[in-house]
XYZ file of C-alpha atoms in Angstrom:
367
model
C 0.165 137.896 15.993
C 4.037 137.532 16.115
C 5.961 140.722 15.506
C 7.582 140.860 11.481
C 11.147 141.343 12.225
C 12.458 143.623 9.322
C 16.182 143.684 10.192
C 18.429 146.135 8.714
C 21.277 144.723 6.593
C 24.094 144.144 7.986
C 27.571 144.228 5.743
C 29.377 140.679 6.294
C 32.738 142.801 7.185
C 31.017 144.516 10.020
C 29.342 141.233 11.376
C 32.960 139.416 10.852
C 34.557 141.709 13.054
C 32.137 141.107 15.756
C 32.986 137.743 16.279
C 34.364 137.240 19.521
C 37.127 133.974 19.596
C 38.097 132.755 23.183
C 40.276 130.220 24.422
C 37.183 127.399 24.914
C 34.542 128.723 22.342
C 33.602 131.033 19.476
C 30.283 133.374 19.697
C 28.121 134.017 16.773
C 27.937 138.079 16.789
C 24.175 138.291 15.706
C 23.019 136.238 18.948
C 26.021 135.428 20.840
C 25.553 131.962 21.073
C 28.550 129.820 22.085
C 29.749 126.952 20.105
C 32.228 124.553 20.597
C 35.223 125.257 19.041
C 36.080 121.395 19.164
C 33.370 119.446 18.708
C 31.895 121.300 16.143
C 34.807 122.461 14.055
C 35.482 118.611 13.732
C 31.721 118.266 12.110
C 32.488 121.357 10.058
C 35.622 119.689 8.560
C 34.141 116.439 7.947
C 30.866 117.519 6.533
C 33.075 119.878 4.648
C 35.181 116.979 3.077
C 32.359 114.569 2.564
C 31.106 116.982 0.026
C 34.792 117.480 -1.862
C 33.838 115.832 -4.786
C 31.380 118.419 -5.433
C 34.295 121.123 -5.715
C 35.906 123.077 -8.523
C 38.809 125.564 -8.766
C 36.591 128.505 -8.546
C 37.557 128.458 -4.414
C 40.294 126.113 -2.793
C 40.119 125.653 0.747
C 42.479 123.846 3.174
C 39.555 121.039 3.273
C 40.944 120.036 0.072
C 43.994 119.004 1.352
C 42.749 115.955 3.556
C 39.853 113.833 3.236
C 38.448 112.870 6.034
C 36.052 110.096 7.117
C 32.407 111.670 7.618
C 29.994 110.952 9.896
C 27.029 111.472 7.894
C 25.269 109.413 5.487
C 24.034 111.947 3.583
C 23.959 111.584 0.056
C 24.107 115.092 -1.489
C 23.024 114.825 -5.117
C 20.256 112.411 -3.978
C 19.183 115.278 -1.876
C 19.144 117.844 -4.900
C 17.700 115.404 -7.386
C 14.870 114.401 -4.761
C 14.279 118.234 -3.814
C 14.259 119.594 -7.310
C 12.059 117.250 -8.820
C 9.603 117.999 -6.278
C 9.852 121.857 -7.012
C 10.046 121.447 -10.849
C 6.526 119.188 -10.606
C 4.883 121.833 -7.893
C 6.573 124.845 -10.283
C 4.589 123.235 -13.703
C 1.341 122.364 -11.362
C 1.450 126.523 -10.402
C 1.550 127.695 -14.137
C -1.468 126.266 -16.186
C -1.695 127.095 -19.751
C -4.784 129.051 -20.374
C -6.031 132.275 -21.784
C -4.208 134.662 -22.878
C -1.731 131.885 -23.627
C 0.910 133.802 -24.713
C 1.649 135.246 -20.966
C 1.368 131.672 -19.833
C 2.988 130.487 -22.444
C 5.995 133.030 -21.224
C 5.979 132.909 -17.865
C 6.335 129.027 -18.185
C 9.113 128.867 -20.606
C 11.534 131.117 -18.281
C 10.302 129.523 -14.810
C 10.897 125.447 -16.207
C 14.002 126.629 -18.354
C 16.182 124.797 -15.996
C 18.779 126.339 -12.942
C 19.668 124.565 -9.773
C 16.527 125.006 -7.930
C 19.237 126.405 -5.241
C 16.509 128.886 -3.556
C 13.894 126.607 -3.338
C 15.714 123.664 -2.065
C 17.358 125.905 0.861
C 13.733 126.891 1.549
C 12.921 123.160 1.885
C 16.110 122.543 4.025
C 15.355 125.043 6.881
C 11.820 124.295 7.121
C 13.001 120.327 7.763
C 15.968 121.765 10.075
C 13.565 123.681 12.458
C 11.656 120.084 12.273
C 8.727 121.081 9.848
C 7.992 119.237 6.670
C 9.292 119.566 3.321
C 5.615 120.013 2.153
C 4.761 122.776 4.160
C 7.721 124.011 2.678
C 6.986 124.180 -0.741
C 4.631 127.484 -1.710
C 7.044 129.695 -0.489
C 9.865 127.814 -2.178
C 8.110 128.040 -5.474
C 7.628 131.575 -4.602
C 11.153 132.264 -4.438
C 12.017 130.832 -7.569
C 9.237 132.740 -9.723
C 10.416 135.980 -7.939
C 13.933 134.922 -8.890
C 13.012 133.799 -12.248
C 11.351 137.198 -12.643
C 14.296 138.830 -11.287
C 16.336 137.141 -14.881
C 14.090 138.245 -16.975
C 14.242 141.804 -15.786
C 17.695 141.697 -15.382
C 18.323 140.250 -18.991
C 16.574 143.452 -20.555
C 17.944 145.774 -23.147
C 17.430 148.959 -20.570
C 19.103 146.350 -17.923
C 21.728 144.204 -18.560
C 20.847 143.189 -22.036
C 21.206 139.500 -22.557
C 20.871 137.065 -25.125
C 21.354 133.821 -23.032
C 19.937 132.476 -19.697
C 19.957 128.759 -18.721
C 22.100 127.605 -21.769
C 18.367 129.405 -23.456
C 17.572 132.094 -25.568
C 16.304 135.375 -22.938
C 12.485 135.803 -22.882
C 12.507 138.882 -24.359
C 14.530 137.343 -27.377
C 11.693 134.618 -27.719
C 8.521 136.827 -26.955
C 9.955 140.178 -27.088
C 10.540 143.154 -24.738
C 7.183 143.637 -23.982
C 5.778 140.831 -23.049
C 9.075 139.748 -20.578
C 8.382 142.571 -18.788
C 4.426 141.551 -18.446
C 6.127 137.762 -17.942
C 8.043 138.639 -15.263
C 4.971 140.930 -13.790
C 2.874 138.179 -13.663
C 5.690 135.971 -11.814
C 5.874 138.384 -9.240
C 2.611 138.718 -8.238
C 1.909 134.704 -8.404
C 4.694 134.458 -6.137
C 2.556 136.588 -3.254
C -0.765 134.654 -4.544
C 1.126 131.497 -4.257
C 2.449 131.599 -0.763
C -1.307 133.162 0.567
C -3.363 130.406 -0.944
C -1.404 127.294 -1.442
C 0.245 127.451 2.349
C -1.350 124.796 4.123
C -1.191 123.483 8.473
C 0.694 126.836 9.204
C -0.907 129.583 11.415
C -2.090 132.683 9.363
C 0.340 135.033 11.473
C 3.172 133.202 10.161
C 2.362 133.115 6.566
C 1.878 136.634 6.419
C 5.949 136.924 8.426
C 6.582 134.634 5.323
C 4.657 137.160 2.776
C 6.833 140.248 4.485
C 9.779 138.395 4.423
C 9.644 137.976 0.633
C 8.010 141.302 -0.088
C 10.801 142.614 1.635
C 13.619 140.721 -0.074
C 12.802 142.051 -3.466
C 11.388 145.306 -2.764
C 13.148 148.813 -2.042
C 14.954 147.646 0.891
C 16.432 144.463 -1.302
C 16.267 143.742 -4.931
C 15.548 146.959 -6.378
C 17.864 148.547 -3.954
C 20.667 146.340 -5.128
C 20.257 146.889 -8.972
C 19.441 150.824 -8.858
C 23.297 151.315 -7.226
C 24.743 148.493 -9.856
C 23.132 150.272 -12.074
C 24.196 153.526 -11.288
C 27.841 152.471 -10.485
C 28.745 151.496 -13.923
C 31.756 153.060 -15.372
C 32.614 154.962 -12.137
C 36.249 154.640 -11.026
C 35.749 155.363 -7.017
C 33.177 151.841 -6.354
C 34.652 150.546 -3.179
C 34.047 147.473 -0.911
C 31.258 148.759 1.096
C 29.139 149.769 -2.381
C 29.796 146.502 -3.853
C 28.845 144.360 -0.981
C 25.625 147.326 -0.417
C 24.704 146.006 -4.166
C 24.963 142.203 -3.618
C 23.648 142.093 -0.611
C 20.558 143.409 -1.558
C 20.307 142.237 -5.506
C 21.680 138.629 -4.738
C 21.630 137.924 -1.119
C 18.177 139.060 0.020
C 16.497 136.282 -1.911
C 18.817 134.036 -0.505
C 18.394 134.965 2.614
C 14.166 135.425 1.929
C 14.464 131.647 1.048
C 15.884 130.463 3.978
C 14.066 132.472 6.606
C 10.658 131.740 4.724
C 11.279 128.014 5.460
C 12.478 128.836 8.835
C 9.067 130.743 9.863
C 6.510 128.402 8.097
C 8.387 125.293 9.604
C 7.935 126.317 13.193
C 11.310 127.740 13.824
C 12.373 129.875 17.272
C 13.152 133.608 16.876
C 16.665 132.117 17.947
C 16.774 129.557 14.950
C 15.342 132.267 12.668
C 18.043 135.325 12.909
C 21.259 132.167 13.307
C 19.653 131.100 9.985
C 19.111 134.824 8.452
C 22.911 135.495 9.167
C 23.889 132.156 7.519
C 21.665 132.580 4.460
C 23.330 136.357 4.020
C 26.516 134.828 4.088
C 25.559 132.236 1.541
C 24.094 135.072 -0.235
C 27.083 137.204 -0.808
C 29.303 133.585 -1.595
C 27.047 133.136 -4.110
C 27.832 136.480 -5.794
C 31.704 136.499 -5.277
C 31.533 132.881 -6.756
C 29.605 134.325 -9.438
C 32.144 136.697 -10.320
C 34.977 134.614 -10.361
C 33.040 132.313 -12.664
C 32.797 135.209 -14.948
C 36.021 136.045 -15.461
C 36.955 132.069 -15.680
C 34.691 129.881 -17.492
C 33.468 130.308 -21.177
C 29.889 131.347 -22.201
C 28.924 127.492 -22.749
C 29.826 126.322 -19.724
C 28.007 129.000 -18.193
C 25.012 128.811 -19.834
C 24.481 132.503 -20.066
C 27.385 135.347 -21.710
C 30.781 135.234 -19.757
C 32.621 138.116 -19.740
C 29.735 140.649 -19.353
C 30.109 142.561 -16.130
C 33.604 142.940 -17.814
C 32.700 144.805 -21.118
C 29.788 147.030 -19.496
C 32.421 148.126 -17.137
C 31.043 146.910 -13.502
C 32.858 146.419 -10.623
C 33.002 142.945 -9.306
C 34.856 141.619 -6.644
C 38.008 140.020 -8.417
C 38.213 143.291 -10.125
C 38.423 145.219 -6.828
C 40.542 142.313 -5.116
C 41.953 140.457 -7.881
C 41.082 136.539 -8.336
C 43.316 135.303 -5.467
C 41.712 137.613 -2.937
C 38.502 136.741 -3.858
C 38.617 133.420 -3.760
C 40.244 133.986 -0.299
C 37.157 135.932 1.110
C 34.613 133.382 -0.368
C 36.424 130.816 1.523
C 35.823 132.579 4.840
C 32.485 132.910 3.752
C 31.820 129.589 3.555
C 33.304 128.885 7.025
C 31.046 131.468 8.523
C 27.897 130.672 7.085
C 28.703 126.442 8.303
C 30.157 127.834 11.761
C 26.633 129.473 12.090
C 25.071 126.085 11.521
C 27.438 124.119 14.337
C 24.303 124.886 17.325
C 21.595 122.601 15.317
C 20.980 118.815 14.456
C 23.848 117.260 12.744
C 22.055 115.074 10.332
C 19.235 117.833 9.935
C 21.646 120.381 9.170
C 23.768 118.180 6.410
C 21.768 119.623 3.456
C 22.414 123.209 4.610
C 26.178 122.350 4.584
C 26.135 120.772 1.816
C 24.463 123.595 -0.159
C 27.087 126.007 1.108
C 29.819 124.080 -0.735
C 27.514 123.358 -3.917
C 27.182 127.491 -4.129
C 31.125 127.671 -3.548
C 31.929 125.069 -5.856
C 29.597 124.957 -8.492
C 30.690 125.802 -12.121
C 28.096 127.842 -13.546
């Protein structure tokens, strides 16, 4: 059986400052690899502009400035409508109603409530960049969402965060009450574990257990729970710096990111070389995601949203355009988004497009 890598996380200052930039190449600080500074910052910039329509003000990059002809033909929101329909019908095949219905009933009305599907469909995309098949694929990207849907439902509690809204929806425990979200979201977590076990099919057994660690790990003490004790616990307090705030989201935000990605990576056949280039993109992805998220926050309205604006804000959390103001943030999620594509430069051009492309939806989405 294959060794389970459990990495230790790694802040994305600490990795950026191990990059190493020479006169003929750049190398990748988790595995060295050399990449061509030419070639494949061309690709970067062109896959990067085919996908400017996508973009809002929420982060403005130079790519904005110039459009440029691209060489690929992919067709991004084909992609995400092909990809998420597949996931919503496998997510409402996993779910049966049956007795006691009310659990089902619960655990069904948070999982299909909507979202982008983003976890699931970057599952799908590394599996097909490593060269396996979407199918293979799609257990452990329907285990990522139920974890992540459980993940909301937790979050949305009265001792949590105490929501109203989720998904432009009322919060399960507004609908079914307190008691039975937290049995709701229960139940989603262990499916998830069930799901990936049974349903996984034409993958060796070694790997879908890798697969099983890698999610148990992403959600567990080392990753989710991790992340929300310190938010939790750094409420109110006047002395949060950088390193606690990244600590938090790379744990309560990133690590299912980066669970999704490596997941597809592992059951699609990938090298121990494509796996940790992957797990270093997906963390910076991860960490975009929440900086993009905060900026959001503090710009857009409730209703465009879809859940309450405003709220890190009133319980008092920090959040990264609080500790760098909006300019600076939107700064640093901009280099994020050129390291996680400048980790994606060594692979398949047309194979990697999706993965690009999903870097600038998370950048540039607007809720």
């Amino acid at each position: 059986m294959s060794s389970i890598i459990v990495n230790t996380w790694v802040t994305p200052n600490s990795m950026f400052r191990q990059t190493i930039t020479t006169k003929h190449q750049t190398l990748i600080p988790f595995l060295a690899i050399p990449i061509s500074s030419i070639t494949n910052q061309q690709r970067r910039r062109n896959l990067v502009s085919s996908f400017s329509s996508n973009k809002i003000s929420a982060v403005q990059t130079s790519a904005d400035k110039k459009i440029e002809k691209t060489e690929s033909n992919f067709d991004f929101n084909v992609y995400m409508l092909e990809k998420a329909n597949i996931v919503n019908k496998a997510l409402d095949e996993s779910i049966v109603l049956q007795e006691p219905v009310k659990i089902h009933e619960a655990m069904r009305y948070s999982l299909l409530a909507g979202g982008k599907r983003v976890r699931p469909i970057l599952c799908i995309a590394a599996c097909e960049l490593v060269g396996g098949k979407a199918e293979t694929s799609i257990p452990s990207a329907c285990a990522v969402e139920m974890i992540h849907t459980m993940s909301l439902i937790h979050d949305d509690l009265p001792c949590m965060d105490n929501d109203d809204l989720r998904r432009g929806k009322p919060t399960s425990h507004k609908v079914y009450g307190e008691d039975v979200a937290v049995l709701a979201g229960d139940a989603l977590l262990s499916l998830a574990f069930e799901h990936v076990a049974v349903s996984t099919k034409g993958v060796p057994p070694e790997k879908v257990v890798r697969a099983i660690a890698e999610l148990a790990k992403s959600v567990g003490k080392e990753g989710l729970v991790a992340g929300q004790i310190v938010d939790l616990e750094s409420e109110g307090l006047s002395n949060v710096d950088l390193e606690r705030l990244e600590f938090i989201h790379l744990r309560k935000t990133a690590a299912l990111l980066e669970a999704s990605v490596v997941m597809g990576a592992i059951v699609g056949g990938g090298s121990e070389d494509e796996i940790e280039i992957l797990r270093k993109f997906a963390r910076c992805i991860g960490l975009l995601f929440q900086v993009v998220d905060d900026i959001l926050d503090v710009t857009k309205s409730s209703e465009e949203l879809g859940k309450t604006a405003g709220k890190d804000l009133v319980a008092d959390k920090v959040t990264y355009p609080k500790l760098l103001g909006l300019e600076k943030s939107k700064e640093f999620a901009e280099k994020l988004v050129k390291d996680a594509q400048d980790c994606l430069v060594g692979f398949n051009f047309e194979k990697s497009a999706p993965l690009f492309a999903l870097t600038n939806y998370i950048a540039y989405r607007q809720n």
